[in-house]
PDB file of C-alpha atoms in Angstrom:
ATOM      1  CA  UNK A   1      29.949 -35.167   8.517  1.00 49.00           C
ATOM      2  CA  UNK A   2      28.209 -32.885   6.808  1.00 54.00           C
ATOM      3  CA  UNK A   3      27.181 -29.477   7.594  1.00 62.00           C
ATOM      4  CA  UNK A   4      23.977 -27.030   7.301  1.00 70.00           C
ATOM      5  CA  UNK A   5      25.241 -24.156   5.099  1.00 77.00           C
ATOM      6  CA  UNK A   6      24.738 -20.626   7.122  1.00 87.00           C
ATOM      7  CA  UNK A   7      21.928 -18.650   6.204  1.00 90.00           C
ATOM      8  CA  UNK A   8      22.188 -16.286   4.243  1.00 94.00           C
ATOM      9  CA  UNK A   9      23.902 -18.272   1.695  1.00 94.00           C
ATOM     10  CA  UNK A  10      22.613 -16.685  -1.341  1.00 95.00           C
ATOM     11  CA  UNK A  11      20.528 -13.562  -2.288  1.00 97.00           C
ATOM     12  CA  UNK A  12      17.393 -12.394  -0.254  1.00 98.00           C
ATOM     13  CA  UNK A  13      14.724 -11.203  -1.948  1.00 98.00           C
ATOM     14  CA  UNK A  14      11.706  -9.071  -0.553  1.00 98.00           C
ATOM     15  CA  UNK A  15       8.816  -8.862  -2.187  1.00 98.00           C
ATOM     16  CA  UNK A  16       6.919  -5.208  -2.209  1.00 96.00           C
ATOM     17  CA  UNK A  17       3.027  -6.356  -3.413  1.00 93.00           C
ATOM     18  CA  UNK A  18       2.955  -2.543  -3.637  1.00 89.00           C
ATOM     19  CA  UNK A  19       4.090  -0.709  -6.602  1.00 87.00           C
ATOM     20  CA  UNK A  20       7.329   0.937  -6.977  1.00 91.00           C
ATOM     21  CA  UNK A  21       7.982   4.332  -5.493  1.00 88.00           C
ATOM     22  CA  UNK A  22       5.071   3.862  -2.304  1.00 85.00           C
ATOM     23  CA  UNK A  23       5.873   4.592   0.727  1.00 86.00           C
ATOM     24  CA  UNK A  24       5.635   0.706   1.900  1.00 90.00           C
ATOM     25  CA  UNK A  25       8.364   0.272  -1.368  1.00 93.00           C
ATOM     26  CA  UNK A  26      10.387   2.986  -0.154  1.00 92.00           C
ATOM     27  CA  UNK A  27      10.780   2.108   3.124  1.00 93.00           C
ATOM     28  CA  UNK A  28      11.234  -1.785   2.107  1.00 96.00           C
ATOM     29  CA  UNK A  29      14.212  -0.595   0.002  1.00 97.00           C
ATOM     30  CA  UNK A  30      16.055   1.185   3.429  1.00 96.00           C
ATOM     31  CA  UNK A  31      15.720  -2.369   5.238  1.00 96.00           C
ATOM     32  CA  UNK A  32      16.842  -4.167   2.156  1.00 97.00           C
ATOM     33  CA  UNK A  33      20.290  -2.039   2.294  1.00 97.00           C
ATOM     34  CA  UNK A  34      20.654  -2.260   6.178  1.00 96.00           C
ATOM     35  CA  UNK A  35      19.726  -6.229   5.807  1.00 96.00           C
ATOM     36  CA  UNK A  36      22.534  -6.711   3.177  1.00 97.00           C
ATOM     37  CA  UNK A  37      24.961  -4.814   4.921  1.00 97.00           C
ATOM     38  CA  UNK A  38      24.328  -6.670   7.944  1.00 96.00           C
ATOM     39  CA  UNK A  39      24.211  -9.736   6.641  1.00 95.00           C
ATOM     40  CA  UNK A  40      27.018  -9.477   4.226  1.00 95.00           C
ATOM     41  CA  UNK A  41      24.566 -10.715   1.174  1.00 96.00           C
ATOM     42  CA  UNK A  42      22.878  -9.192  -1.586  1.00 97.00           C
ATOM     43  CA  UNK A  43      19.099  -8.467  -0.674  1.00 98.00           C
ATOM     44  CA  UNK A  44      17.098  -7.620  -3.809  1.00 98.00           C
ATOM     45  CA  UNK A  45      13.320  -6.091  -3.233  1.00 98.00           C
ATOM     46  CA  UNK A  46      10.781  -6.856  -6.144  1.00 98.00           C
ATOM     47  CA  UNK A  47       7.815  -4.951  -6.277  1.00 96.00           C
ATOM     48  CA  UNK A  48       4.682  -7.429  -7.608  1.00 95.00           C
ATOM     49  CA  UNK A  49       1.807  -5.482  -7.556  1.00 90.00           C
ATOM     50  CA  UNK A  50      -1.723  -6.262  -8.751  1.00 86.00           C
ATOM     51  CA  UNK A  51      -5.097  -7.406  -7.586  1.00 85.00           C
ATOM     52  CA  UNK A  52      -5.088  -5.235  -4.980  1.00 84.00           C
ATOM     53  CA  UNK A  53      -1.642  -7.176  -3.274  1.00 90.00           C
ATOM     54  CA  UNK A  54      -2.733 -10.535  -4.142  1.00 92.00           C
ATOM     55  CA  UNK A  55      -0.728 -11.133  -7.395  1.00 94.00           C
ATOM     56  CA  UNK A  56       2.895 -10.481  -4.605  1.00 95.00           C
ATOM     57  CA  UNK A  57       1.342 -12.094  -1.774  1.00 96.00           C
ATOM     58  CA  UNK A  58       0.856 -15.588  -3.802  1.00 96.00           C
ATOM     59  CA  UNK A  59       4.323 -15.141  -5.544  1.00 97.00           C
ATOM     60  CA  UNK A  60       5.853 -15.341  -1.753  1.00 97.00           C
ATOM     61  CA  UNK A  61       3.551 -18.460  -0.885  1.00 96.00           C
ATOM     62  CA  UNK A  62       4.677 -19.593  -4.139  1.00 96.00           C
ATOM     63  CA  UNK A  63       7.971 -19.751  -3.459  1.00 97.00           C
ATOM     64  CA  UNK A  64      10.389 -22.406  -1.896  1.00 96.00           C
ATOM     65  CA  UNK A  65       9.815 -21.988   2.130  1.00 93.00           C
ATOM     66  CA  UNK A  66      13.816 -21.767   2.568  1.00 93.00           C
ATOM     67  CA  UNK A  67      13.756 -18.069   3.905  1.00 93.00           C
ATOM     68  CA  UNK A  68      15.202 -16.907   0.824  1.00 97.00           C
ATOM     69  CA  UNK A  69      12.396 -15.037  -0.589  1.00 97.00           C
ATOM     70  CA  UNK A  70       9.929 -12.634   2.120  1.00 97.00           C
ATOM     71  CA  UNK A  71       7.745 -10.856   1.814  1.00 97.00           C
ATOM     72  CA  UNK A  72       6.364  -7.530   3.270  1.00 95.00           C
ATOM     73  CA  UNK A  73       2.976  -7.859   4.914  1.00 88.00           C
ATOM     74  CA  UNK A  74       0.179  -5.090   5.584  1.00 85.00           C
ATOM     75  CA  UNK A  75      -3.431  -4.396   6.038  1.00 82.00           C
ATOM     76  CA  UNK A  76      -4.462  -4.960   2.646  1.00 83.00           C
ATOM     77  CA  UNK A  77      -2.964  -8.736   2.387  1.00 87.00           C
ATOM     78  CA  UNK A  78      -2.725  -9.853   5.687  1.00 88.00           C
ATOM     79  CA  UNK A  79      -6.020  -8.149   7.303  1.00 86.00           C
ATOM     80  CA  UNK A  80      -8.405  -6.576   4.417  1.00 86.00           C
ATOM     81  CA  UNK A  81      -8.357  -9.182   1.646  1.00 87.00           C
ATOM     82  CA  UNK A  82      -9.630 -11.790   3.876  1.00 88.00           C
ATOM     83  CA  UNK A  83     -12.866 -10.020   4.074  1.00 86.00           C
ATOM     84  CA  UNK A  84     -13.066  -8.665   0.899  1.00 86.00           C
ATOM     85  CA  UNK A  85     -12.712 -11.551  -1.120  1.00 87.00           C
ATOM     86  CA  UNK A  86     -14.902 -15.114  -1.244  1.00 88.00           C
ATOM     87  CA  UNK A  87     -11.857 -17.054  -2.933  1.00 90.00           C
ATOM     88  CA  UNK A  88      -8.752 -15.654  -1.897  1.00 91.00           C
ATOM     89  CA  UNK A  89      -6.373 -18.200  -2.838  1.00 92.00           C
ATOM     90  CA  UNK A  90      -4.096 -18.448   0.365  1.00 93.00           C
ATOM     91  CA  UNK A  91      -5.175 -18.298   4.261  1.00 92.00           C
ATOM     92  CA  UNK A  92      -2.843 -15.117   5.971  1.00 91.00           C
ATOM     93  CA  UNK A  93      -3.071 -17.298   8.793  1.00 90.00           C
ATOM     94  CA  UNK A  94      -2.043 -20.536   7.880  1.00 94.00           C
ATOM     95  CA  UNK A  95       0.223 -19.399   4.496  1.00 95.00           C
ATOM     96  CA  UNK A  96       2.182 -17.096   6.063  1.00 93.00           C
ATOM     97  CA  UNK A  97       4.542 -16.792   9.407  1.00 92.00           C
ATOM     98  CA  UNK A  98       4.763 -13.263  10.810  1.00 91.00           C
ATOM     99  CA  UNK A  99       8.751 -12.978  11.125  1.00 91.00           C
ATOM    100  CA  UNK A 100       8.947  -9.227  12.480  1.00 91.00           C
ATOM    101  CA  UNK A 101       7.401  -5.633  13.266  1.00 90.00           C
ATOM    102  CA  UNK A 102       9.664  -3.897  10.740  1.00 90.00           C
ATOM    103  CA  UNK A 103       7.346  -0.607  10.062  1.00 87.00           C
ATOM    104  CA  UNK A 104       4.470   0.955  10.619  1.00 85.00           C
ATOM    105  CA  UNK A 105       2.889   3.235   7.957  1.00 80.00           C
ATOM    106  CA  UNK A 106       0.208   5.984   8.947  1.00 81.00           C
ATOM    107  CA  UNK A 107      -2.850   6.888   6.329  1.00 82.00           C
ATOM    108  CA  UNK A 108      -2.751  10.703   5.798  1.00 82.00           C
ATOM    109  CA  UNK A 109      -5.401  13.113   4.099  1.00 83.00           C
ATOM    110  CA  UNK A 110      -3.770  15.566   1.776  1.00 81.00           C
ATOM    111  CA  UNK A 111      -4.924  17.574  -0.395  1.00 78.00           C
ATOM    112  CA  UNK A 112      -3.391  20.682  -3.182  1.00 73.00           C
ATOM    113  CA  UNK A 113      -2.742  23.677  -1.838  1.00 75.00           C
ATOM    114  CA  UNK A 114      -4.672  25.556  -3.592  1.00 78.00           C
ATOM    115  CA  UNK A 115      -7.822  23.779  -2.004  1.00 80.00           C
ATOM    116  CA  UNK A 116      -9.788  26.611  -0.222  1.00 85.00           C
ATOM    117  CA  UNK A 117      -9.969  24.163   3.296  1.00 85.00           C
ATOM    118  CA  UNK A 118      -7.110  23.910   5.304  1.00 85.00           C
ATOM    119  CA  UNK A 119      -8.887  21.564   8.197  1.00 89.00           C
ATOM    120  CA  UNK A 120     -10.325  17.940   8.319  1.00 90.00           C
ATOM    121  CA  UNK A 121     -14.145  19.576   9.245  1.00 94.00           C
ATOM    122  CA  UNK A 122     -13.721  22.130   6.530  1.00 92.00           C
ATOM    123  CA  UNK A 123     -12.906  18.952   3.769  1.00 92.00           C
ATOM    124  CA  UNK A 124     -15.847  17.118   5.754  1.00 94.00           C
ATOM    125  CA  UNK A 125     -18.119  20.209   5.493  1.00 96.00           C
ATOM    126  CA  UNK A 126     -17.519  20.698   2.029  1.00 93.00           C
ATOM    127  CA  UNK A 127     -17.994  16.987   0.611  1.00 95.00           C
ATOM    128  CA  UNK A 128     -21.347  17.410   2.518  1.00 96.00           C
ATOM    129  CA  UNK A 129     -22.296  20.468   0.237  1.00 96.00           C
ATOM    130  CA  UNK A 130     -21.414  18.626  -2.910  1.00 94.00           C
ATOM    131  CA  UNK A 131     -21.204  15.136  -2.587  1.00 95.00           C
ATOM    132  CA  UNK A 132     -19.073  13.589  -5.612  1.00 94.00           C
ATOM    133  CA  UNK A 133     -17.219  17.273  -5.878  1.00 91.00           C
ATOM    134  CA  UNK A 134     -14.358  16.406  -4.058  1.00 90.00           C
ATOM    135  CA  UNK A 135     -12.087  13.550  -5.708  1.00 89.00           C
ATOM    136  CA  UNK A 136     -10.422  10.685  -3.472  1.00 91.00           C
ATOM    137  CA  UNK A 137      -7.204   9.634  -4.743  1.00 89.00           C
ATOM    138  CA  UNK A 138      -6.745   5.683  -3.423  1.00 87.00           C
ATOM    139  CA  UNK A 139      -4.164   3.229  -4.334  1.00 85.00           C
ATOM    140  CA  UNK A 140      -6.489   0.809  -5.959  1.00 84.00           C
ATOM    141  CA  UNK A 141      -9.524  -0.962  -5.331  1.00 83.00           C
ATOM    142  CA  UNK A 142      -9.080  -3.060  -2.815  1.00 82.00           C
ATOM    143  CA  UNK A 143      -5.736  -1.177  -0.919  1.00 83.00           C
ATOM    144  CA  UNK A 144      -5.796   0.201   2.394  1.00 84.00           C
ATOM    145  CA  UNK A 145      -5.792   3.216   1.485  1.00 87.00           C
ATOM    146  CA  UNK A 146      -9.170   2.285  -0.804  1.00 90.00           C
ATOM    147  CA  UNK A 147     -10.839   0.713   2.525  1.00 91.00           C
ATOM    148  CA  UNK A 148      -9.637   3.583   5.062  1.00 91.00           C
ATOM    149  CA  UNK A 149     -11.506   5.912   2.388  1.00 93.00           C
ATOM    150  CA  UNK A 150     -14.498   3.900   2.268  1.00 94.00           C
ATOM    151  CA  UNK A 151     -14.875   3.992   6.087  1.00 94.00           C
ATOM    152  CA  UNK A 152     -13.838   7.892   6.481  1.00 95.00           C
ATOM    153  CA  UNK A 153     -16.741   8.592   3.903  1.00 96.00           C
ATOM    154  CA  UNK A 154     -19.329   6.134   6.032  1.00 97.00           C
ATOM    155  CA  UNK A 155     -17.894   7.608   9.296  1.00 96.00           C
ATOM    156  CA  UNK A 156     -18.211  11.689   8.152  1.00 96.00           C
ATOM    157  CA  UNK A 157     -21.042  10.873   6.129  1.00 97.00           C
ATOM    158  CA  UNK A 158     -19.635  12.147   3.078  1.00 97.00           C
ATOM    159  CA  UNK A 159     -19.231  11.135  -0.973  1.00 96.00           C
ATOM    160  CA  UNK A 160     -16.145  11.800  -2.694  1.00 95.00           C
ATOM    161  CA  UNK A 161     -15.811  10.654  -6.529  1.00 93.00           C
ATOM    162  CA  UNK A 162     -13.551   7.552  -5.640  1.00 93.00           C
ATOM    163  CA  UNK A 163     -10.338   7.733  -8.124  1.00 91.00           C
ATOM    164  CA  UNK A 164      -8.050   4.180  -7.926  1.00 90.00           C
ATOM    165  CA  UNK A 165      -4.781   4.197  -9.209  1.00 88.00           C
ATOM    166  CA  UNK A 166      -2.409   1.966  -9.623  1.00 83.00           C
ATOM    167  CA  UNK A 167      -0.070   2.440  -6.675  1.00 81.00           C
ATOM    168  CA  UNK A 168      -0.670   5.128  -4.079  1.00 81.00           C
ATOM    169  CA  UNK A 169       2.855   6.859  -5.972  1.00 82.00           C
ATOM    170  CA  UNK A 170       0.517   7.111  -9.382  1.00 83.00           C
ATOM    171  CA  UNK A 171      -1.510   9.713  -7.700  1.00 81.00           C
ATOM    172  CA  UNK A 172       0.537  12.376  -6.395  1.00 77.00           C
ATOM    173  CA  UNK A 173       1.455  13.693  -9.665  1.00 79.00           C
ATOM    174  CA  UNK A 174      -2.325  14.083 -10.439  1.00 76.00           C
ATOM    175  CA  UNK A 175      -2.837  15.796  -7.049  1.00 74.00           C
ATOM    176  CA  UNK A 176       0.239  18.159  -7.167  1.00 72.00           C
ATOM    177  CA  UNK A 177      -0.691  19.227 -10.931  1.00 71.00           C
ATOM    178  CA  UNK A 178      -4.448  19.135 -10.173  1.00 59.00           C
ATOM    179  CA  UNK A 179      -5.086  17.051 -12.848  1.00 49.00           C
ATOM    180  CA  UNK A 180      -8.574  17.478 -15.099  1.00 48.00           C
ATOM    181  CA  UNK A 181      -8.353  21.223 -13.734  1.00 49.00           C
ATOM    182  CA  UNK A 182      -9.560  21.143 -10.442  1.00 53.00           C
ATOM    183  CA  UNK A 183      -7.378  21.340  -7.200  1.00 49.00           C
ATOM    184  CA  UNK A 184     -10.400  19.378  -5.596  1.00 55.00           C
ATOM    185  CA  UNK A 185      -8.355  16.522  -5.195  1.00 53.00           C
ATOM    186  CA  UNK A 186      -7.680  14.398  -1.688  1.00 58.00           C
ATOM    187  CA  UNK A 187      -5.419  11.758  -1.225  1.00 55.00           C
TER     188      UNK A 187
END
């Protein structure tokens, strides 16, 4: 008789909809090496990022359903797209099956240095005095990080000159080398 062959059979791959060097990619890259040398088999992770984690998200529904190909999960494609777009072509609830908790990421305001404020209420107090002065670095339209800035300038009542990048990684050299020569930068 014939046997089921054991999983994993062949290479794992993990798909970052994030681009390469983000925190989410980092970490993803730590369980891909614990994964492989737990399970004995080569666990590749591919970063697919785009349309604000859509284009990785649909390459994972994409895919064969053998458990061969995963994907990591957030609040921009599991919880934030949902809402912020009218066609998004899959359903996180039906498309996808939550397999496990494997991180949690926290959203941090940064900021140079050399930015005179060194508190949350002074940044506030300042984007108050000159709203559009102060520049928000965000991953990209459409990221958490572009959604948690939306809602901290709607809860502080503040403007900041909104800057999306591609990939949350894309901004830090901008921030660290105050970029357009201005350390008013906030990520």
């Amino acid at each position: 008789a014939a046997s089921a062959q054991p999983y994993p059979s062949k290479p794992i791959t993990i798909v970052v909809p994030f681009a390469p060097g983000s925190g989410t990619d980092s970490i993803t890259r730590i369980i891909a090496q614990y994964l492989q040398n737990a399970l004995g088999q080569s666990v590749v992770v591919e970063n697919r990022p785009g349309a604000g984690t859509i284009v990785g998200t649909q390459a994972v529904i994409n895919a064969p359903p053998d458990g061969y190909t995963l994907l990591i999960g957030g609040l921009s494609n599991i919880v934030f797209n949902a809402g912020l777009y009218q066609k998004l072509p899959y359903d996180p609830l039906t498309d996808l099956v939550p397999v496990a908790l494997v991180f949690n990421i926290s959203y941090t305001l940064v900021a140079h240095k050399d930015l005179p404020y060194s508190t949350p209420n002074e940044v506030i107090a300042a984007a108050k005095k000159d709203p559009g002065g102060l520049k928000l670095a965000n991953a990209g339209t459409g990221t958490g990080q572009h959604i948690l800035g939306a809602a901290f300038m709607k809860f502080t009542g503040t403007k900041f000159l909104e800057v999306p990048y591609r990939g949350s990684s894309a901004a830090f050299p901008d921030l660290l080398a105050r970029m357009y020569d201005s350390p008013q930068w906030v990520a």
